[in-house]
C-alpha atoms as a printed R data frame, in Angstrom:
    type eleno elety resid chain resno       x        y        z
1   ATOM     1    CA   GLU     A     1 -10.784 -151.135  -71.542
2   ATOM     2    CA   HIS     A     2  -7.016 -151.296  -71.950
3   ATOM     3    CA   VAL     A     3  -6.307 -153.841  -74.670
4   ATOM     4    CA   GLY     A     4  -3.151 -154.373  -76.665
5   ATOM     5    CA   VAL     A     5  -2.342 -154.375  -80.349
6   ATOM     6    CA   GLN     A     6  -1.824 -157.717  -82.089
7   ATOM     7    CA   GLY     A     7   1.720 -157.508  -83.410
8   ATOM     8    CA   GLY     A     8   1.130 -160.284  -85.948
9   ATOM     9    CA   PHE     A     9  -0.504 -157.909  -88.418
10  ATOM    10    CA   LEU     A    10   0.238 -154.200  -88.678
11  ATOM    11    CA   VAL     A    11  -0.124 -151.942  -91.709
12  ATOM    12    CA   VAL     A    12   1.960 -148.799  -91.194
13  ATOM    13    CA   ARG     A    13   2.802 -145.632  -93.077
14  ATOM    14    CA   PRO     A    14   6.434 -144.761  -92.229
15  ATOM    15    CA   SER     A    15   6.724 -141.615  -90.101
16  ATOM    16    CA   MET     A    16  10.001 -140.423  -88.592
17  ATOM    17    CA   LYS     A    17   8.063 -138.243  -86.146
18  ATOM    18    CA   THR     A    18   6.088 -141.202  -84.811
19  ATOM    19    CA   TYR     A    19   9.176 -143.398  -84.750
20  ATOM    20    CA   LEU     A    20  11.135 -140.906  -82.653
21  ATOM    21    CA   LYS     A    21   8.272 -140.552  -80.185
22  ATOM    22    CA   LEU     A    22   8.006 -144.318  -79.780
23  ATOM    23    CA   ARG     A    23  11.764 -144.671  -79.432
24  ATOM    24    CA   GLY     A    24  11.774 -141.998  -76.729
25  ATOM    25    CA   MET     A    25   9.081 -143.887  -74.826
26  ATOM    26    CA   VAL     A    26  11.096 -147.096  -74.936
27  ATOM    27    CA   TYR     A    27  14.268 -145.308  -73.829
28  ATOM    28    CA   SER     A    28  12.383 -143.749  -70.903
29  ATOM    29    CA   GLY     A    29  11.926 -147.145  -69.269
30  ATOM    30    CA   GLU     A    30   8.540 -145.987  -67.969
31  ATOM    31    CA   PHE     A    31   6.998 -149.440  -67.737
32  ATOM    32    CA   TYR     A    32   5.479 -150.561  -64.458
33  ATOM    33    CA   PRO     A    33   4.532 -154.029  -63.141
34  ATOM    34    CA   GLY     A    34   1.066 -155.134  -62.072
35  ATOM    35    CA   ARG     A    35  -1.923 -156.758  -63.725
36  ATOM    36    CA   ASP     A    36  -4.728 -154.452  -62.653
37  ATOM    37    CA   GLY     A    37  -5.135 -152.979  -66.139
38  ATOM    38    CA   ASN     A    38  -5.366 -149.477  -64.695
39  ATOM    39    CA   THR     A    39  -2.053 -148.257  -63.264
40  ATOM    40    CA   SER     A    40   0.399 -150.771  -64.715
41  ATOM    41    CA   GLY     A    41   2.382 -150.882  -67.929
42  ATOM    42    CA   TRP     A    42   3.544 -147.978  -70.074
43  ATOM    43    CA   PHE     A    43   3.469 -144.706  -68.127
44  ATOM    44    CA   LYS     A    44   1.028 -146.306  -65.654
45  ATOM    45    CA   SER     A    45  -1.689 -146.034  -68.289
46  ATOM    46    CA   GLY     A    46  -2.980 -149.603  -67.883
47  ATOM    47    CA   TYR     A    47  -1.203 -151.246  -70.831
48  ATOM    48    CA   GLY     A    48   0.678 -153.716  -68.666
49  ATOM    49    CA   PRO     A    49   1.413 -157.414  -68.145
50  ATOM    50    CA   HIS     A    50  -2.240 -158.478  -68.439
51  ATOM    51    CA   ILE     A    51  -1.571 -158.005  -72.186
52  ATOM    52    CA   TRP     A    52   0.561 -160.561  -74.019
53  ATOM    53    CA   GLY     A    53   3.780 -158.836  -75.115
54  ATOM    54    CA   SER     A    54   2.935 -155.662  -73.228
55  ATOM    55    CA   MET     A    55   6.594 -154.582  -73.040
56  ATOM    56    CA   THR     A    56   6.829 -154.840  -76.833
57  ATOM    57    CA   VAL     A    57   4.756 -153.223  -79.590
58  ATOM    58    CA   GLN     A    58   1.616 -155.027  -78.407
59  ATOM    59    CA   GLY     A    59   1.415 -152.866  -75.298
60  ATOM    60    CA   LEU     A    60   3.384 -149.837  -76.450
61  ATOM    61    CA   LEU     A    61   1.327 -149.191  -79.583
62  ATOM    62    CA   GLY     A    62  -1.898 -149.754  -77.675
63  ATOM    63    CA   HIS     A    63  -0.902 -146.989  -75.251
64  ATOM    64    CA   TYR     A    64   0.406 -144.701  -77.971
65  ATOM    65    CA   PHE     A    65  -2.584 -144.778  -80.307
66  ATOM    66    CA   ASP     A    66  -5.147 -144.762  -77.497
67  ATOM    67    CA   HIS     A    67  -3.608 -141.948  -75.443
68  ATOM    68    CA   VAL     A    68  -0.887 -140.062  -77.314
69  ATOM    69    CA   ASP     A    69  -1.933 -139.971  -80.972
70  ATOM    70    CA   MET     A    70  -5.588 -140.915  -81.376
71  ATOM    71    CA   GLU     A    71  -6.000 -139.343  -84.827
72  ATOM    72    CA   HIS     A    72  -3.735 -141.550  -86.927
73  ATOM    73    CA   SER     A    73  -4.849 -145.119  -86.419
74  ATOM    74    CA   VAL     A    74  -7.685 -147.358  -87.562
75  ATOM    75    CA   GLU     A    75  -8.566 -150.617  -85.835
76  ATOM    76    CA   LEU     A    76  -9.553 -153.345  -88.288
77  ATOM    77    CA   ASN     A    77 -11.924 -156.156  -87.418
78  ATOM    78    CA   ARG     A    78  -9.579 -158.697  -85.855
79  ATOM    79    CA   CYS     A    79 -11.702 -161.630  -86.984
80  ATOM    80    CA   ARG     A    80 -11.501 -160.630  -90.622
81  ATOM    81    CA   TYR     A    81  -7.821 -159.671  -90.463
82  ATOM    82    CA   ASN     A    82  -5.411 -161.737  -88.334
83  ATOM    83    CA   ASN     A    83  -8.036 -164.129  -86.974
84  ATOM    84    CA   ILE     A    84  -6.777 -166.436  -84.204
85  ATOM    85    CA   ALA     A    85 -10.169 -168.088  -83.466
86  ATOM    86    CA   ASP     A    86 -10.358 -166.842  -79.884
87  ATOM    87    CA   ASN     A    87 -13.388 -166.379  -77.653
88  ATOM    88    CA   ALA     A    88 -14.285 -162.709  -77.197
89  ATOM    89    CA   ARG     A    89 -15.551 -163.431  -73.682
90  ATOM    90    CA   VAL     A    90 -14.205 -164.675  -70.378
91  ATOM    91    CA   SER     A    91 -15.837 -167.901  -69.223
92  ATOM    92    CA   THR     A    92 -16.525 -169.396  -65.817
93  ATOM    93    CA   PHE     A    93 -13.937 -172.065  -66.702
94  ATOM    94    CA   SER     A    94 -11.216 -169.455  -66.134
95  ATOM    95    CA   LEU     A    95 -11.840 -165.828  -65.231
96  ATOM    96    CA   ASN     A    96  -8.374 -164.804  -66.471
97  ATOM    97    CA   PRO     A    97  -9.006 -162.876  -69.737
98  ATOM    98    CA   LYS     A    98  -5.463 -163.642  -70.844
99  ATOM    99    CA   PHE     A    99  -6.356 -167.326  -71.245
100 ATOM   100    CA   PRO     A   100  -9.765 -167.386  -72.952
101 ATOM   101    CA   ARG     A   101 -11.506 -170.730  -73.119
102 ATOM   102    CA   GLY     A   102 -13.518 -171.481  -76.221
103 ATOM   103    CA   THR     A   103 -17.308 -171.689  -75.968
104 ATOM   104    CA   LEU     A   104 -18.546 -175.245  -75.513
105 ATOM   105    CA   ILE     A   105 -20.453 -176.730  -78.427
106 ATOM   106    CA   ASP     A   106 -23.897 -178.067  -77.515
107 ATOM   107    CA   GLN     A   107 -22.995 -181.702  -78.184
108 ATOM   108    CA   VAL     A   108 -20.338 -181.649  -75.438
109 ATOM   109    CA   ARG     A   109 -22.185 -179.829  -72.645
110 ATOM   110    CA   ASN     A   110 -22.882 -181.983  -69.574
111 ATOM   111    CA   VAL     A   111 -24.767 -180.298  -66.722
112 ATOM   112    CA   SER     A   112 -23.538 -182.881  -64.195
113 ATOM   113    CA   ASP     A   113 -19.840 -182.205  -64.908
114 ATOM   114    CA   PRO     A   114 -18.499 -178.668  -64.168
115 ATOM   115    CA   ARG     A   115 -15.673 -179.138  -66.662
116 ATOM   116    CA   TYR     A   116 -18.234 -179.453  -69.431
117 ATOM   117    CA   ASN     A   117 -20.829 -177.024  -68.136
118 ATOM   118    CA   TYR     A   118 -19.051 -173.668  -67.945
119 ATOM   119    CA   LYS     A   119 -20.474 -170.609  -69.685
120 ATOM   120    CA   ASP     A   120 -19.321 -167.314  -71.159
121 ATOM   121    CA   VAL     A   121 -19.783 -164.278  -68.928
122 ATOM   122    CA   TYR     A   122 -18.357 -160.858  -69.836
123 ATOM   123    CA   CYS     A   123 -16.387 -159.369  -72.739
124 ATOM   124    CA   ARG     A   124 -12.603 -159.431  -72.460
125 ATOM   125    CA   ASP     A   125 -12.296 -155.937  -73.944
126 ATOM   126    CA   GLY     A   126 -14.603 -154.344  -71.367
127 ATOM   127    CA   ARG     A   127 -17.549 -153.684  -73.681
128 ATOM   128    CA   LYS     A   128 -21.083 -154.864  -72.974
129 ATOM   129    CA   ASN     A   129 -21.392 -156.496  -76.412
130 ATOM   130    CA   CYS     A   130 -18.437 -157.985  -78.281
131 ATOM   131    CA   ASP     A   131 -20.199 -160.249  -80.783
132 ATOM   132    CA   ASP     A   132 -18.398 -158.406  -83.603
133 ATOM   133    CA   VAL     A   133 -15.082 -159.927  -82.485
134 ATOM   134    CA   ASP     A   134 -16.231 -163.416  -81.511
135 ATOM   135    CA   CYS     A   135 -13.567 -164.852  -83.790
136 ATOM   136    CA   GLN     A   136 -14.131 -168.471  -82.738
137 ATOM   137    CA   ARG     A   137 -17.401 -168.337  -84.685
138 ATOM   138    CA   PHE     A   138 -16.185 -166.231  -87.604
139 ATOM   139    CA   PRO     A   139 -16.466 -168.209  -90.876
140 ATOM   140    CA   ILE     A   140 -13.348 -168.909  -92.917
141 ATOM   141    CA   GLU     A   141 -15.139 -167.601  -96.014
142 ATOM   142    CA   LYS     A   142 -15.126 -164.083  -94.544
143 ATOM   143    CA   THR     A   143 -11.583 -164.254  -93.146
144 ATOM   144    CA   ARG     A   144  -8.869 -162.446  -95.092
145 ATOM   145    CA   MET     A   145  -5.851 -163.358  -92.947
146 ATOM   146    CA   VAL     A   146  -5.304 -166.181  -90.469
147 ATOM   147    CA   HIS     A   147  -2.886 -166.129  -87.531
148 ATOM   148    CA   TYR     A   148  -2.061 -169.680  -86.390
149 ATOM   149    CA   THR     A   149  -0.468 -168.844  -83.026
150 ATOM   150    CA   TYR     A   150  -3.538 -170.003  -81.062
151 ATOM   151    CA   CYS     A   151  -4.605 -172.801  -83.385
152 ATOM   152    CA   LYS     A   152  -0.971 -173.961  -83.741
153 ATOM   153    CA   SER     A   153   0.902 -174.669  -86.945
154 ATOM   154    CA   PRO     A   154  -0.704 -177.023  -89.505
155 ATOM   155    CA   LEU     A   155   2.676 -178.767  -89.701
156 ATOM   156    CA   LYS     A   156   2.182 -180.131  -86.173
157 ATOM   157    CA   CYS     A   157  -0.556 -182.467  -87.428
158 ATOM   158    CA   LYS     A   158  -2.657 -182.109  -84.301
159 ATOM   159    CA   ASP     A   159  -4.776 -185.113  -83.462
160 ATOM   160    CA   CYS     A   160  -8.528 -184.709  -83.295
161 ATOM   161    CA   ASN     A   161  -9.116 -186.040  -79.781
162 ATOM   162    CA   TYR     A   162  -9.973 -182.660  -78.273
163 ATOM   163    CA   MET     A   163 -12.927 -181.248  -80.215
164 ATOM   164    CA   GLU     A   164 -15.069 -179.595  -77.567
165 ATOM   165    CA   THR     A   165 -15.311 -175.864  -78.324
166 ATOM   166    CA   TYR     A   166 -15.978 -173.479  -81.181
167 ATOM   167    CA   LYS     A   167 -12.287 -172.625  -81.163
168 ATOM   168    CA   GLU     A   168 -11.384 -176.105  -82.423
169 ATOM   169    CA   VAL     A   169 -14.102 -176.041  -85.063
170 ATOM   170    CA   THR     A   170 -12.759 -172.787  -86.513
171 ATOM   171    CA   CYS     A   171  -9.095 -173.741  -86.073
172 ATOM   172    CA   TYR     A   172  -9.558 -176.887  -88.126
173 ATOM   173    CA   SER     A   173 -11.256 -174.881  -90.868
174 ATOM   174    CA   PHE     A   174  -8.104 -172.703  -90.921
175 ATOM   175    CA   ILE     A   175  -5.896 -175.779  -91.087
176 ATOM   176    CA   LYS     A   176  -7.990 -177.222  -93.907
177 ATOM   177    CA   GLU     A   177  -7.592 -174.006  -95.870
178 ATOM   178    CA   TRP     A   178  -3.799 -174.089  -95.397
179 ATOM   179    CA   PHE     A   179  -3.607 -177.593  -96.835
180 ATOM   180    CA   ARG     A   180  -6.031 -176.686  -99.616
181 ATOM   181    CA   VAL     A   181  -3.712 -173.901 -100.720
182 ATOM   182    CA   ARG     A   182  -0.740 -176.253 -100.510
183 ATOM   183    CA   SER     A   183  -2.537 -178.756 -102.745
184 ATOM   184    CA   THR     A   184  -2.788 -176.125 -105.510
185 ATOM   185    CA   LEU     A   185   1.012 -175.903 -105.869
186 ATOM   186    CA   THR     A   186   2.626 -177.734 -108.745
187 ATOM   187    CA   GLY     A   187   3.771 -181.197 -107.689
188 ATOM   188    CA   GLU     A   188   1.807 -181.228 -104.445
189 ATOM   189    CA   ASP     A   189  -0.477 -184.113 -105.304
190 ATOM   190    CA   LEU     A   190  -2.813 -185.306 -102.570
191 ATOM   191    CA   PRO     A   191  -1.288 -188.274 -100.692
192 ATOM   192    CA   HIS     A   192  -3.315 -191.465 -100.742
193 ATOM   193    CA   MET     A   193  -5.343 -192.142  -97.627
194 ATOM   194    CA   GLU     A   194  -8.302 -194.445  -97.195
195 ATOM   195    CA   ASP     A   195 -11.466 -192.889  -95.802
196 ATOM   196    CA   ASP     A   196 -11.514 -195.394  -92.946
197 ATOM   197    CA   ALA     A   197  -7.799 -195.177  -92.117
198 ATOM   198    CA   PHE     A   198  -8.775 -193.316  -88.935
199 ATOM   199    CA   SER     A   199 -12.039 -192.933  -87.072
200 ATOM   200    CA   THR     A   200 -12.318 -189.502  -85.464
201 ATOM   201    CA   ASN     A   201 -14.792 -186.733  -84.856
202 ATOM   202    CA   VAL     A   202 -15.235 -184.294  -87.716
203 ATOM   203    CA   GLN     A   203 -16.836 -180.947  -86.950
204 ATOM   204    CA   LEU     A   204 -18.076 -178.293  -89.344
205 ATOM   205    CA   LEU     A   205 -19.519 -174.858  -88.628
206 ATOM   206    CA   ARG     A   206 -22.946 -174.483  -90.231
207 ATOM   207    CA   GLY     A   207 -24.178 -171.244  -91.731
208 ATOM   208    CA   ASP     A   208 -26.556 -170.692  -88.804
209 ATOM   209    CA   GLY     A   209 -23.687 -170.837  -86.293
210 ATOM   210    CA   THR     A   210 -24.399 -174.341  -85.006
211 ATOM   211    CA   VAL     A   211 -21.915 -177.198  -85.297
212 ATOM   212    CA   ASP     A   212 -22.305 -180.427  -87.255
213 ATOM   213    CA   VAL     A   213 -20.494 -183.369  -85.617
214 ATOM   214    CA   HIS     A   214 -20.064 -186.725  -87.301
215 ATOM   215    CA   GLN     A   215 -17.634 -189.624  -87.442
216 ATOM   216    CA   GLY     A   216 -15.025 -189.546  -90.157
217 ATOM   217    CA   ASN     A   217 -11.313 -189.231  -90.838
218 ATOM   218    CA   CYS     A   218 -10.101 -185.804  -89.733
219 ATOM   219    CA   TYR     A   219  -6.646 -186.331  -91.277
220 ATOM   220    CA   LYS     A   220  -8.263 -186.653  -94.669
221 ATOM   221    CA   GLU     A   221 -11.098 -184.173  -94.090
222 ATOM   222    CA   TYR     A   222  -8.995 -181.347  -92.630
223 ATOM   223    CA   MET     A   223  -5.444 -182.170  -93.691
224 ATOM   224    CA   MET     A   224  -6.116 -183.851  -97.020
225 ATOM   225    CA   GLY     A   225  -3.762 -186.705  -96.240
226 ATOM   226    CA   PHE     A   226  -0.698 -184.460  -95.883
227 ATOM   227    CA   CYS     A   227  -0.786 -185.590  -92.244
228 ATOM   228    CA   GLN     A   228  -0.715 -189.369  -92.120
229 ATOM   229    CA   GLY     A   229  -1.731 -189.359  -88.457
230 ATOM   230    CA   GLY     A   230  -1.205 -187.280  -85.332
231 ATOM   231    CA   GLY     A   231   2.122 -185.597  -84.520
232 ATOM   232    CA   GLN     A   232   4.648 -183.637  -86.559
233 ATOM   233    CA   VAL     A   233   6.524 -186.805  -87.543
234 ATOM   234    CA   LYS     A   234   3.450 -187.722  -89.593
235 ATOM   235    CA   TYR     A   235   3.661 -184.551  -91.687
236 ATOM   236    CA   ALA     A   236   4.426 -185.070  -95.383
237 ATOM   237    CA   SER     A   237   7.036 -182.454  -96.269
238 ATOM   238    CA   MET     A   238   6.570 -180.225  -99.280
239 ATOM   239    CA   LYS     A   239   8.467 -180.936 -102.467
240 ATOM   240    CA   GLN     A   240  11.814 -179.160 -102.775
241 ATOM   241    CA   ARG     A   241  11.942 -176.585 -105.537
242 ATOM   242    CA   ASN     A   242  14.913 -175.045 -107.339
243 ATOM   243    CA   MET     A   243  14.119 -171.348 -106.883
244 ATOM   244    CA   SER     A   244  17.080 -170.336 -109.062
245 ATOM   245    CA   LEU     A   245  15.054 -171.408 -112.112
246 ATOM   246    CA   LEU     A   246  12.468 -168.703 -111.515
247 ATOM   247    CA   PRO     A   247  12.546 -165.637 -113.777
248 ATOM   248    CA   ASP     A   248  14.212 -162.473 -112.448
249 ATOM   249    CA   ASP     A   249  10.916 -160.596 -112.134
250 ATOM   250    CA   TYR     A   250   9.279 -163.342 -110.038
251 ATOM   251    CA   THR     A   251   8.364 -162.247 -106.507
252 ATOM   252    CA   VAL     A   252   8.439 -164.723 -103.642
253 ATOM   253    CA   ILE     A   253   6.520 -163.698 -100.507
254 ATOM   254    CA   VAL     A   254   7.500 -165.392  -97.251
């Protein structure tokens, strides 16, 4: 019921009135410990340490726009905007909603091994149905903004040894898109890599929500050769560019 705001993506209309109210709340120091989600956090309203970053905007804004000013906020679909590929449900692997485990893909499930036979149970946000925010299954084609904090940075060149849940399937589609965009920049030619340079699992999310698993070279399939193996030391750095040569009216977004 008491969920935070993801601070990685906020669209705001500046308001001095709202700013002063929020500042006053911070200055009050009215933040209480506890993880019950009912009497902890800001003004004992339940926006407490069970939320990542609850002492910052992620908990404060959740409290403010759910309890103080409910008329001036709109919640966007967090899979379409700021997708982190997380499971919307708590699983029997870990009942702590702060550490959601991805849903096992069918090819990995093993009924004789509890580690590979857990199941999803209830929604982390307290609703009975949360399929609309099951971001681990949300296709990259419908995603407008990706947040890599859960999937980790593409520059880390993650190996493909752990490919067991829908989270990994979607994360690697995000990573592939990052490298695809990089390949469109002038001078960023695709590095040479043989198809059989590595033998790894390659997983793709089908249109019907199932997962295709086959043997291939994930460093070429997902990372287009810009990662010549696992680990950040294998990352091929981008070409240096002299930004001073750009025209005065050129806008650089970082």
